[in-house]
Amino acid sequence: MSETQLAPALAEIRDDFLALEQRERLQLLLEFSNELPELPERYQDHPDLFERVVECQSPVYIFVEVDDANIVHLYATAPKESPTTRGFASILSQGLAGLTTDEVLAVPDDFPQTLGLTQAVSPLRIRGMTALLGRTKRQVRERLATQA
Amino acid sequence: MAVDVDPSPTFAGYAHPERLVSAEWLLEHQGEPGLVVVESDEDVLLYETGHIPGAVKIDWHTDLNDPVQRDYVDGEAFARLLGSKGIARDSTVVVYGDKNNWWAAYALWVFRLFGHEDVRLLDGGRDKWIADGRELTTDVPTPAQVEYPVVERDDSVIRAFKDDVLAHFGKPLIDVRSPEEYSGERTEIPGYPTESALRAGHIPSAASVPWARAAAPDATFKNRAELEAIYKGDAGLKEGDDVIAYCRIGERSSHTWFVLTYLLGFENVRNYDGSWTEWGSAVRVPIAQGTEPGEVPVR
């Protein structure tokens, strides 16, 4: 609920977007899009592990890993022809990096709406990122359930 | 100040060959006064990753739709937009985009609502341009501001509203969505569940012709004979028919509207942009389910 709960990396990303003019926000989203890391080699040949985020207009697949230290790792892949979706995935992958399962689950569900992108990108498209976050959290819960 | 029509024999068979240009034509005419190239994509960032040199961007969502009301921008906003892109009322505009020119056709349709006369599609769109290994740039042009007149949108000729559809029963309707949406197995296009409706199915009596049937594998339009076989053969349209096409929000049906109007020469084709997101949530409108068109409702 309160802003203090937002993980520092996510808060920084949000503040970076909000500091920019509308047009520049798209450029920043493009930078994120270009920064979406390749999948680690061990996952490149395992499309079976990945879940399609059907709420996104373009094909995007995610896979969540929780390591022994209870840290969440989000892996995502989306085609180059879908830069907006890649940008959304990259924001979450960078913003959630290093967070524990509890911290990821505490990320407000409306985080995507707080980035100031609804005007530059359109509310409809932003829903794709909301779905990405929702599915990431669900996978975290599933991993926790299998650990328990 | 219109730029020459593409004389390519590929287009000669269509009813209005002047509405299409080839990449070769574009390269030949690039930079000519009076020509503006516009990219219009589904993905709002695709233009920024690289576009045809000199092309400006118009986004269907953030530029052409009213931000508050479910409608297109008004005459003043349209004039501001086009003026800022260096487009004059007599400019030749060539639109291209991703996904078989799906969104490009939508932009073209909106241009026609405002009566912009000379607006054409680049056959094959962005996909073919890239597949053919042609040049892309990330340089964004900065066109000089142009005076575009404030023209009121004319919604009476090529746009249909829900009441127009109700009054249209007995005349042909074309549903251009996927077979699953048509039959009512799902309310949304695969991959687009955020744009759904409360009920599933189709408008009774509408023929199912998924929009992409009009496109060849290389994203260009199929030839006249192939298109006739689909729309006059399979869908049963006849010369002189008054037709309404619809999809989910009016984008895919703009593509079909383009095919029927400019490639096959139907003179009375309207696009129902409210489409399934309106019809499938409206109270007390008739709906048919299954793979058959269903009876014309009695009013």
GROMACS .gro file of C-alpha atoms in nm:
model
  447
    1MET     CA    1   0.000   0.000   0.000
    2SER     CA    2   0.241   0.268   0.116
    3GLU     CA    3   0.530   0.374  -0.103
    4THR     CA    4   0.787   0.259   0.148
    5GLN     CA    5   0.698  -0.101   0.069
    6LEU     CA    6   0.814  -0.074  -0.289
    7ALA     CA    7   1.147  -0.246  -0.348
    8PRO     CA    8   1.427   0.007  -0.411
    9ALA     CA    9   1.504  -0.106  -0.766
   10LEU     CA   10   1.138  -0.084  -0.867
   11ALA     CA   11   1.104   0.256  -0.702
   12GLU     CA   12   1.409   0.379  -0.889
   13ILE     CA   13   1.271   0.256  -1.223
   14ARG     CA   14   0.941   0.424  -1.151
   15ASP     CA   15   1.108   0.752  -1.055
   16ASP     CA   16   1.322   0.740  -1.369
   17PHE     CA   17   1.014   0.711  -1.585
   18LEU     CA   18   0.820   0.980  -1.401
   19ALA     CA   19   1.111   1.225  -1.432
   20LEU     CA   20   1.085   1.214  -1.811
   21GLU     CA   21   0.860   1.378  -2.068
   22GLN     CA   22   0.602   1.145  -2.227
   23ARG     CA   23   0.800   1.100  -2.546
   24GLU     CA   24   1.122   1.022  -2.359
   25ARG     CA   25   0.944   0.760  -2.152
   26LEU     CA   26   0.904   0.554  -2.468
   27GLN     CA   27   1.278   0.583  -2.529
   28LEU     CA   28   1.349   0.457  -2.179
   29LEU     CA   29   1.111   0.167  -2.234
   30LEU     CA   30   1.304   0.091  -2.553
   31GLU     CA   31   1.629   0.088  -2.355
   32PHE     CA   32   1.480  -0.163  -2.116
   33SER     CA   33   1.361  -0.363  -2.413
   34ASN     CA   34   1.714  -0.378  -2.552
   35GLU     CA   35   1.849  -0.481  -2.213
   36LEU     CA   36   1.631  -0.789  -2.170
   37PRO     CA   37   1.899  -1.052  -2.112
   38GLU     CA   38   1.924  -1.368  -2.317
   39LEU     CA   39   1.810  -1.678  -2.132
   40PRO     CA   40   2.084  -1.855  -1.940
   41GLU     CA   41   2.218  -2.147  -2.141
   42ARG     CA   42   2.067  -2.405  -1.909
   43TYR     CA   43   1.717  -2.281  -1.998
   44GLN     CA   44   1.760  -2.211  -2.367
   45ASP     CA   45   1.653  -2.558  -2.474
   46HIS     CA   46   1.370  -2.589  -2.224
   47PRO     CA   47   1.065  -2.418  -2.367
   48ASP     CA   48   0.860  -2.665  -2.161
   49LEU     CA   49   0.952  -2.482  -1.840
   50PHE     CA   50   0.818  -2.151  -1.961
   51GLU     CA   51   0.466  -2.019  -1.922
   52ARG     CA   52   0.309  -1.808  -2.192
   53VAL     CA   53   0.167  -1.480  -2.069
   54VAL     CA   54  -0.146  -1.485  -2.280
   55GLU     CA   55  -0.258  -1.140  -2.165
   56CYS     CA   56   0.022  -0.985  -2.366
   57GLN     CA   57  -0.055  -0.909  -2.728
   58SER     CA   58   0.275  -1.061  -2.835
   59PRO     CA   59   0.424  -1.395  -2.739
   60VAL     CA   60   0.614  -1.365  -2.412
   61TYR     CA   61   0.718  -1.653  -2.191
   62ILE     CA   62   0.831  -1.644  -1.832
   63PHE     CA   63   0.988  -1.883  -1.586
   64VAL     CA   64   1.049  -1.814  -1.218
   65GLU     CA   65   1.325  -1.979  -1.020
   66VAL     CA   66   1.363  -1.957  -0.642
   67ASP     CA   67   1.716  -2.037  -0.524
   68ASP     CA   68   1.837  -2.185  -0.194
   69ALA     CA   69   1.869  -1.839  -0.041
   70ASN     CA   70   1.501  -1.777  -0.117
   71ILE     CA   71   1.588  -1.525  -0.388
   72VAL     CA   72   1.360  -1.497  -0.691
   73HIS     CA   73   1.500  -1.506  -1.045
   74LEU     CA   74   1.267  -1.413  -1.328
   75TYR     CA   75   1.358  -1.529  -1.678
   76ALA     CA   76   1.163  -1.398  -1.973
   77THR     CA   77   1.181  -1.425  -2.347
   78ALA     CA   78   0.992  -1.232  -2.615
   79PRO     CA   79   1.064  -1.172  -2.984
   80LYS     CA   80   1.246  -0.866  -3.117
   81GLU     CA   81   0.931  -0.774  -3.310
   82SER     CA   82   0.759  -0.710  -2.977
   83PRO     CA   83   0.972  -0.438  -2.818
   84THR     CA   84   0.699  -0.313  -2.584
   85THR     CA   85   0.644  -0.655  -2.433
   86ARG     CA   86   1.021  -0.707  -2.406
   87GLY     CA   87   1.044  -0.373  -2.227
   88PHE     CA   88   0.780  -0.474  -1.973
   89ALA     CA   89   0.955  -0.806  -1.907
   90SER     CA   90   1.290  -0.633  -1.872
   91ILE     CA   91   1.156  -0.380  -1.620
   92LEU     CA   92   1.026  -0.661  -1.400
   93SER     CA   93   1.332  -0.877  -1.443
   94GLN     CA   94   1.561  -0.588  -1.340
   95GLY     CA   95   1.329  -0.450  -1.075
   96LEU     CA   96   1.277  -0.783  -0.903
   97ALA     CA   97   1.642  -0.892  -0.922
   98GLY     CA   98   1.777  -1.000  -0.586
   99LEU     CA   99   1.442  -0.982  -0.405
  100THR     CA  100   1.324  -1.255  -0.171
  101THR     CA  101   0.998  -1.439  -0.229
  102ASP     CA  102   0.824  -1.228   0.036
  103GLU     CA  103   0.948  -0.907  -0.120
  104VAL     CA  104   0.827  -1.011  -0.465
  105LEU     CA  105   0.486  -1.106  -0.330
  106ALA     CA  106   0.466  -0.765  -0.159
  107VAL     CA  107   0.508  -0.572  -0.485
  108PRO     CA  108   0.182  -0.384  -0.538
  109ASP     CA  109  -0.024  -0.536  -0.820
  110ASP     CA  110  -0.077  -0.192  -0.968
  111PHE     CA  111   0.296  -0.118  -1.000
  112PRO     CA  112   0.271  -0.111  -1.385
  113GLN     CA  113   0.009   0.164  -1.363
  114THR     CA  114   0.241   0.382  -1.154
  115LEU     CA  115   0.515   0.415  -1.418
  116GLY     CA  116   0.348   0.701  -1.600
  117LEU     CA  117   0.328   0.499  -1.920
  118THR     CA  118  -0.047   0.482  -1.961
  119GLN     CA  119  -0.049   0.793  -2.179
  120ALA     CA  120   0.260   0.709  -2.386
  121VAL     CA  121   0.178   0.342  -2.431
  122SER     CA  122  -0.202   0.327  -2.370
  123PRO     CA  123  -0.381   0.163  -2.078
  124LEU     CA  124  -0.469  -0.142  -2.285
  125ARG     CA  125  -0.108  -0.227  -2.350
  126ILE     CA  126  -0.010  -0.169  -1.986
  127ARG     CA  127  -0.241  -0.455  -1.890
  128GLY     CA  128   0.014  -0.691  -2.041
  129MET     CA  129   0.267  -0.590  -1.778
  130THR     CA  130   0.010  -0.630  -1.500
  131ALA     CA  131  -0.043  -0.985  -1.619
  132LEU     CA  132   0.333  -1.048  -1.629
  133LEU     CA  133   0.362  -0.940  -1.266
  134GLY     CA  134   0.056  -1.142  -1.164
  135ARG     CA  135   0.186  -1.458  -1.325
  136THR     CA  136   0.531  -1.406  -1.177
  137LYS     CA  137   0.381  -1.386  -0.830
  138ARG     CA  138   0.171  -1.694  -0.892
  139GLN     CA  139   0.478  -1.890  -0.997
  140VAL     CA  140   0.658  -1.774  -0.682
  141ARG     CA  141   0.368  -1.906  -0.473
  142GLU     CA  142   0.382  -2.236  -0.660
  143ARG     CA  143   0.756  -2.271  -0.598
  144LEU     CA  144   0.702  -2.199  -0.229
  145ALA     CA  145   0.427  -2.458  -0.212
  146THR     CA  146   0.648  -2.728  -0.361
  147GLN     CA  147   0.930  -2.637  -0.120
  148ALA     CA  148   0.707  -2.660   0.184
  149MET     CA  149   0.034   1.774  -5.567
  150ALA     CA  150  -0.039   1.401  -5.573
  151VAL     CA  151   0.251   1.173  -5.650
  152ASP     CA  152   0.228   0.933  -5.947
  153VAL     CA  153   0.037   0.610  -5.910
  154ASP     CA  154   0.236   0.286  -5.899
  155PRO     CA  155   0.193   0.138  -6.250
  156SER     CA  156   0.302  -0.209  -6.135
  157PRO     CA  157   0.114  -0.484  -6.324
  158THR     CA  158   0.078  -0.667  -5.991
  159PHE     CA  159  -0.187  -0.414  -5.889
  160ALA     CA  160  -0.356  -0.371  -6.227
  161GLY     CA  161  -0.616  -0.638  -6.158
  162TYR     CA  162  -0.753  -0.463  -5.850
  163ALA     CA  163  -1.050  -0.228  -5.869
  164HIS     CA  164  -0.843   0.063  -5.734
  165PRO     CA  165  -0.476  -0.009  -5.804
  166GLU     CA  166  -0.394   0.349  -5.705
  167ARG     CA  167  -0.444   0.251  -5.340
  168LEU     CA  168  -0.134   0.028  -5.333
  169VAL     CA  169   0.236   0.092  -5.384
  170SER     CA  170   0.530  -0.146  -5.402
  171ALA     CA  171   0.864  -0.110  -5.227
  172GLU     CA  172   1.025  -0.037  -5.564
  173TRP     CA  173   0.784   0.250  -5.620
  174LEU     CA  174   0.852   0.382  -5.272
  175LEU     CA  175   1.228   0.380  -5.320
  176GLU     CA  176   1.186   0.560  -5.651
  177HIS     CA  177   0.966   0.832  -5.502
  178GLN     CA  178   1.116   0.868  -5.155
  179GLY     CA  179   1.179   1.231  -5.070
  180GLU     CA  180   0.953   1.369  -5.343
  181PRO     CA  181   0.758   1.674  -5.235
  182GLY     CA  182   0.402   1.587  -5.145
  183LEU     CA  183   0.481   1.230  -5.034
  184VAL     CA  184   0.471   1.134  -4.666
  185VAL     CA  185   0.537   0.779  -4.546
  186VAL     CA  186   0.363   0.677  -4.223
  187GLU     CA  187   0.435   0.370  -4.009
  188SER     CA  188   0.144   0.243  -3.799
  189ASP     CA  189   0.199  -0.069  -3.588
  190GLU     CA  190   0.033  -0.271  -3.323
  191ASP     CA  191   0.344  -0.245  -3.105
  192VAL     CA  192   0.391   0.117  -2.999
  193LEU     CA  193   0.773   0.082  -2.987
  194LEU     CA  194   0.837  -0.101  -3.312
  195TYR     CA  195   0.893   0.221  -3.508
  196GLU     CA  196   1.161   0.324  -3.260
  197THR     CA  197   1.355   0.001  -3.319
  198GLY     CA  198   1.390   0.090  -3.688
  199HIS     CA  199   1.165   0.215  -3.969
  200ILE     CA  200   1.174   0.302  -4.338
  201PRO     CA  201   1.401   0.606  -4.382
  202GLY     CA  202   1.195   0.924  -4.374
  203ALA     CA  203   0.881   0.758  -4.232
  204VAL     CA  204   0.690   0.927  -3.950
  205LYS     CA  205   0.496   0.736  -3.687
  206ILE     CA  206   0.124   0.747  -3.615
  207ASP     CA  207   0.003   0.523  -3.336
  208TRP     CA  208  -0.352   0.391  -3.365
  209HIS     CA  209  -0.403   0.405  -2.992
  210THR     CA  210  -0.229   0.714  -2.865
  211ASP     CA  211  -0.275   0.931  -3.177
  212LEU     CA  212  -0.600   0.826  -3.346
  213ASN     CA  213  -0.824   0.732  -3.053
  214ASP     CA  214  -0.978   0.987  -2.823
  215PRO     CA  215  -0.814   0.945  -2.483
  216VAL     CA  216  -1.142   0.964  -2.291
  217GLN     CA  217  -1.443   0.876  -2.504
  218ARG     CA  218  -1.454   0.556  -2.708
  219ASP     CA  219  -1.426   0.731  -3.042
  220TYR     CA  220  -1.170   0.868  -3.283
  221VAL     CA  221  -1.009   1.206  -3.237
  222ASP     CA  222  -1.204   1.505  -3.364
  223GLY     CA  223  -1.125   1.729  -3.659
  224GLU     CA  224  -0.907   1.965  -3.459
  225ALA     CA  225  -0.694   1.691  -3.305
  226PHE     CA  226  -0.660   1.521  -3.643
  227ALA     CA  227  -0.551   1.847  -3.806
  228ARG     CA  228  -0.295   1.903  -3.529
  229LEU     CA  229  -0.163   1.548  -3.564
  230LEU     CA  230  -0.127   1.554  -3.941
  231GLY     CA  231   0.015   1.906  -3.946
  232SER     CA  232   0.282   1.800  -3.697
  233LYS     CA  233   0.375   1.505  -3.919
  234GLY     CA  234   0.424   1.727  -4.223
  235ILE     CA  235   0.108   1.604  -4.394
  236ALA     CA  236  -0.096   1.855  -4.594
  237ARG     CA  237  -0.452   1.797  -4.713
  238ASP     CA  238  -0.325   1.720  -5.064
  239SER     CA  239  -0.026   1.507  -4.958
  240THR     CA  240   0.010   1.155  -5.089
  241VAL     CA  241   0.030   0.939  -4.776
  242VAL     CA  242   0.169   0.586  -4.789
  243VAL     CA  243   0.095   0.385  -4.476
  244TYR     CA  244   0.267   0.061  -4.380
  245GLY     CA  245   0.289  -0.145  -4.064
  246ASP     CA  246   0.338  -0.479  -3.892
  247LYS     CA  247   0.116  -0.788  -3.913
  248ASN     CA  248   0.012  -0.779  -4.281
  249ASN     CA  249  -0.064  -0.406  -4.261
  250TRP     CA  250  -0.341  -0.477  -4.014
  251TRP     CA  251  -0.294  -0.152  -3.819
  252ALA     CA  252  -0.186   0.037  -4.128
  253ALA     CA  253  -0.524  -0.039  -4.284
  254TYR     CA  254  -0.690   0.085  -3.967
  255ALA     CA  255  -0.498   0.414  -3.986
  256LEU     CA  256  -0.588   0.444  -4.355
  257TRP     CA  257  -0.955   0.394  -4.272
  258VAL     CA  258  -0.941   0.671  -4.011
  259PHE     CA  259  -0.771   0.900  -4.267
  260ARG     CA  260  -1.064   0.827  -4.501
  261LEU     CA  261  -1.316   0.913  -4.226
  262PHE     CA  262  -1.165   1.260  -4.240
  263GLY     CA  263  -1.181   1.257  -4.618
  264HIS     CA  264  -0.807   1.257  -4.673
  265GLU     CA  265  -0.811   1.166  -5.040
  266ASP     CA  266  -0.474   1.025  -5.137
  267VAL     CA  267  -0.380   0.761  -4.884
  268ARG     CA  268  -0.230   0.428  -4.994
  269LEU     CA  269  -0.083   0.112  -4.843
  270LEU     CA  270   0.265  -0.024  -4.902
  271ASP     CA  271   0.184  -0.378  -5.017
  272GLY     CA  272   0.341  -0.630  -4.781
  273GLY     CA  273   0.400  -0.371  -4.511
  274ARG     CA  274   0.681  -0.375  -4.264
  275ASP     CA  275   0.726  -0.753  -4.269
  276LYS     CA  276   0.797  -0.775  -4.641
  277TRP     CA  277   1.022  -0.469  -4.635
  278ILE     CA  278   1.236  -0.640  -4.371
  279ALA     CA  279   1.215  -0.986  -4.531
  280ASP     CA  280   1.345  -0.832  -4.855
  281GLY     CA  281   1.645  -0.699  -4.665
  282ARG     CA  282   1.564  -0.333  -4.723
  283GLU     CA  283   1.706  -0.044  -4.525
  284LEU     CA  284   1.576   0.059  -4.182
  285THR     CA  285   1.685   0.353  -3.972
  286THR     CA  286   1.631   0.475  -3.618
  287ASP     CA  287   1.666   0.839  -3.730
  288VAL     CA  288   1.338   1.013  -3.658
  289PRO     CA  289   1.255   1.282  -3.914
  290THR     CA  290   1.158   1.627  -3.792
  291PRO     CA  291   0.907   1.745  -4.050
  292ALA     CA  292   0.831   2.114  -4.078
  293GLN     CA  293   0.490   2.199  -3.934
  294VAL     CA  294   0.225   2.207  -4.206
  295GLU     CA  295  -0.117   2.366  -4.202
  296TYR     CA  296  -0.380   2.091  -4.217
  297PRO     CA  297  -0.739   2.216  -4.228
  298VAL     CA  298  -0.985   2.125  -3.954
  299VAL     CA  299  -1.222   1.884  -4.127
  300GLU     CA  300  -1.516   1.728  -3.950
  301ARG     CA  301  -1.509   1.352  -3.951
  302ASP     CA  302  -1.777   1.196  -4.171
  303ASP     CA  303  -1.904   0.885  -3.994
  304SER     CA  304  -2.195   0.833  -4.232
  305VAL     CA  305  -2.034   0.658  -4.526
  306ILE     CA  306  -1.771   0.403  -4.423
  307ARG     CA  307  -1.842   0.369  -4.051
  308ALA     CA  308  -2.129   0.172  -3.898
  309PHE     CA  309  -2.266   0.198  -3.545
  310LYS     CA  310  -2.464  -0.062  -3.352
  311ASP     CA  311  -2.801   0.079  -3.464
  312ASP     CA  312  -2.683   0.071  -3.824
  313VAL     CA  313  -2.608  -0.298  -3.786
  314LEU     CA  314  -2.951  -0.366  -3.637
  315ALA     CA  315  -3.108  -0.185  -3.933
  316HIS     CA  316  -2.884  -0.374  -4.175
  317PHE     CA  317  -3.020  -0.724  -4.106
  318GLY     CA  318  -3.106  -0.900  -4.427
  319LYS     CA  319  -2.798  -0.758  -4.599
  320PRO     CA  320  -2.453  -0.916  -4.579
  321LEU     CA  321  -2.234  -0.897  -4.271
  322ILE     CA  322  -1.878  -1.024  -4.261
  323ASP     CA  323  -1.723  -1.140  -3.933
  324VAL     CA  324  -1.345  -1.128  -3.974
  325ARG     CA  325  -1.245  -1.273  -3.634
  326SER     CA  326  -1.096  -1.616  -3.572
  327PRO     CA  327  -1.323  -1.923  -3.607
  328GLU     CA  328  -1.312  -1.971  -3.226
  329GLU     CA  329  -1.440  -1.621  -3.163
  330TYR     CA  330  -1.708  -1.664  -3.431
  331SER     CA  331  -1.844  -1.988  -3.294
  332GLY     CA  332  -1.844  -1.855  -2.939
  333GLU     CA  333  -1.582  -2.084  -2.793
  334ARG     CA  334  -1.406  -1.772  -2.677
  335THR     CA  335  -1.487  -1.405  -2.641
  336GLU     CA  336  -1.142  -1.278  -2.729
  337ILE     CA  337  -0.881  -1.329  -2.997
  338PRO     CA  338  -0.615  -1.581  -2.896
  339GLY     CA  339  -0.355  -1.371  -2.715
  340TYR     CA  340  -0.579  -1.070  -2.654
  341PRO     CA  341  -0.795  -1.160  -2.353
  342THR     CA  342  -0.791  -0.804  -2.223
  343GLU     CA  343  -1.029  -0.694  -2.496
  344SER     CA  344  -1.314  -0.924  -2.425
  345ALA     CA  345  -1.692  -0.909  -2.415
  346LEU     CA  346  -1.954  -1.046  -2.180
  347ARG     CA  347  -2.109  -1.281  -2.434
  348ALA     CA  348  -1.956  -1.504  -2.703
  349GLY     CA  349  -2.065  -1.581  -3.057
  350HIS     CA  350  -2.137  -1.372  -3.366
  351ILE     CA  351  -2.395  -1.135  -3.510
  352PRO     CA  352  -2.667  -1.359  -3.661
  353SER     CA  353  -2.639  -1.409  -4.039
  354ALA     CA  354  -2.277  -1.286  -4.055
  355ALA     CA  355  -2.044  -1.489  -4.276
  356SER     CA  356  -1.713  -1.592  -4.123
  357VAL     CA  357  -1.410  -1.479  -4.323
  358PRO     CA  358  -1.104  -1.440  -4.098
  359TRP     CA  359  -0.928  -1.123  -4.214
  360ALA     CA  360  -0.588  -1.283  -4.277
  361ARG     CA  361  -0.733  -1.498  -4.555
  362ALA     CA  362  -0.688  -1.190  -4.774
  363ALA     CA  363  -0.312  -1.193  -4.718
  364ALA     CA  364  -0.055  -1.405  -4.900
  365PRO     CA  365   0.226  -1.570  -4.700
  366ASP     CA  366   0.462  -1.280  -4.778
  367ALA     CA  367   0.213  -1.032  -4.622
  368THR     CA  368   0.106  -0.885  -4.958
  369PHE     CA  369  -0.257  -0.900  -5.065
  370LYS     CA  370  -0.376  -1.202  -5.260
  371ASN     CA  371  -0.461  -1.137  -5.625
  372ARG     CA  372  -0.803  -1.036  -5.750
  373ALA     CA  373  -0.912  -1.386  -5.854
  374GLU     CA  374  -0.814  -1.535  -5.517
  375LEU     CA  375  -0.996  -1.257  -5.332
  376GLU     CA  376  -1.307  -1.299  -5.548
  377ALA     CA  377  -1.310  -1.669  -5.468
  378ILE     CA  378  -1.303  -1.593  -5.095
  379TYR     CA  379  -1.551  -1.305  -5.072
  380LYS     CA  380  -1.783  -1.372  -5.364
  381GLY     CA  381  -1.743  -1.749  -5.368
  382ASP     CA  382  -1.716  -1.860  -5.005
  383ALA     CA  383  -1.888  -1.563  -4.838
  384GLY     CA  384  -2.147  -1.520  -5.114
  385LEU     CA  385  -2.114  -1.144  -5.167
  386LYS     CA  386  -2.266  -1.014  -5.489
  387GLU     CA  387  -2.184  -0.713  -5.704
  388GLY     CA  388  -2.349  -0.402  -5.561
  389ASP     CA  389  -2.398  -0.548  -5.213
  390ASP     CA  390  -2.413  -0.319  -4.913
  391VAL     CA  391  -2.173  -0.481  -4.664
  392ILE     CA  392  -2.078  -0.429  -4.299
  393ALA     CA  393  -1.759  -0.586  -4.164
  394TYR     CA  394  -1.672  -0.620  -3.798
  395CYS     CA  395  -1.416  -0.782  -3.567
  396ARG     CA  396  -1.337  -0.701  -3.205
  397ILE     CA  397  -1.251  -0.331  -3.200
  398GLY     CA  398  -1.260  -0.254  -3.571
  399GLU     CA  399  -0.894  -0.298  -3.660
  400ARG     CA  400  -0.898  -0.633  -3.840
  401SER     CA  401  -1.219  -0.536  -4.016
  402SER     CA  402  -1.049  -0.220  -4.148
  403HIS     CA  403  -0.820  -0.456  -4.336
  404THR     CA  404  -1.122  -0.638  -4.483
  405TRP     CA  405  -1.291  -0.304  -4.553
  406PHE     CA  406  -0.982  -0.208  -4.756
  407VAL     CA  407  -0.991  -0.534  -4.950
  408LEU     CA  408  -1.364  -0.512  -5.031
  409THR     CA  409  -1.358  -0.142  -5.116
  410TYR     CA  410  -1.033  -0.090  -5.301
  411LEU     CA  411  -0.927  -0.430  -5.425
  412LEU     CA  412  -1.268  -0.574  -5.516
  413GLY     CA  413  -1.451  -0.248  -5.587
  414PHE     CA  414  -1.754  -0.277  -5.355
  415GLU     CA  415  -1.893   0.074  -5.321
  416ASN     CA  416  -2.096   0.038  -5.003
  417VAL     CA  417  -1.879  -0.115  -4.735
  418ARG     CA  418  -1.885   0.001  -4.377
  419ASN     CA  419  -1.664  -0.093  -4.085
  420TYR     CA  420  -1.846  -0.146  -3.755
  421ASP     CA  421  -1.569  -0.039  -3.516
  422GLY     CA  422  -1.777  -0.098  -3.203
  423SER     CA  423  -1.753  -0.460  -3.315
  424TRP     CA  424  -1.764  -0.750  -3.074
  425THR     CA  425  -1.644  -0.556  -2.770
  426GLU     CA  426  -1.964  -0.353  -2.803
  427TRP     CA  427  -2.207  -0.608  -2.951
  428GLY     CA  428  -2.100  -0.890  -2.718
  429SER     CA  429  -2.161  -0.669  -2.414
  430ALA     CA  430  -2.474  -0.490  -2.532
  431VAL     CA  431  -2.811  -0.569  -2.376
  432ARG     CA  432  -3.071  -0.752  -2.581
  433VAL     CA  433  -2.899  -0.772  -2.917
  434PRO     CA  434  -2.932  -1.105  -3.099
  435ILE     CA  435  -2.634  -1.341  -3.095
  436ALA     CA  436  -2.576  -1.668  -3.276
  437GLN     CA  437  -2.335  -1.939  -3.161
  438GLY     CA  438  -2.173  -2.225  -3.347
  439THR     CA  439  -2.018  -2.245  -3.690
  440GLU     CA  440  -2.336  -2.162  -3.888
  441PRO     CA  441  -2.428  -1.797  -3.963
  442GLY     CA  442  -2.778  -1.842  -3.822
  443GLU     CA  443  -3.107  -1.687  -3.930
  444VAL     CA  444  -3.161  -1.320  -4.000
  445PRO     CA  445  -3.333  -1.189  -3.684
  446VAL     CA  446  -3.691  -1.072  -3.716
  447ARG     CA  447  -3.719  -0.718  -3.589
   0.00000   0.00000   0.00000
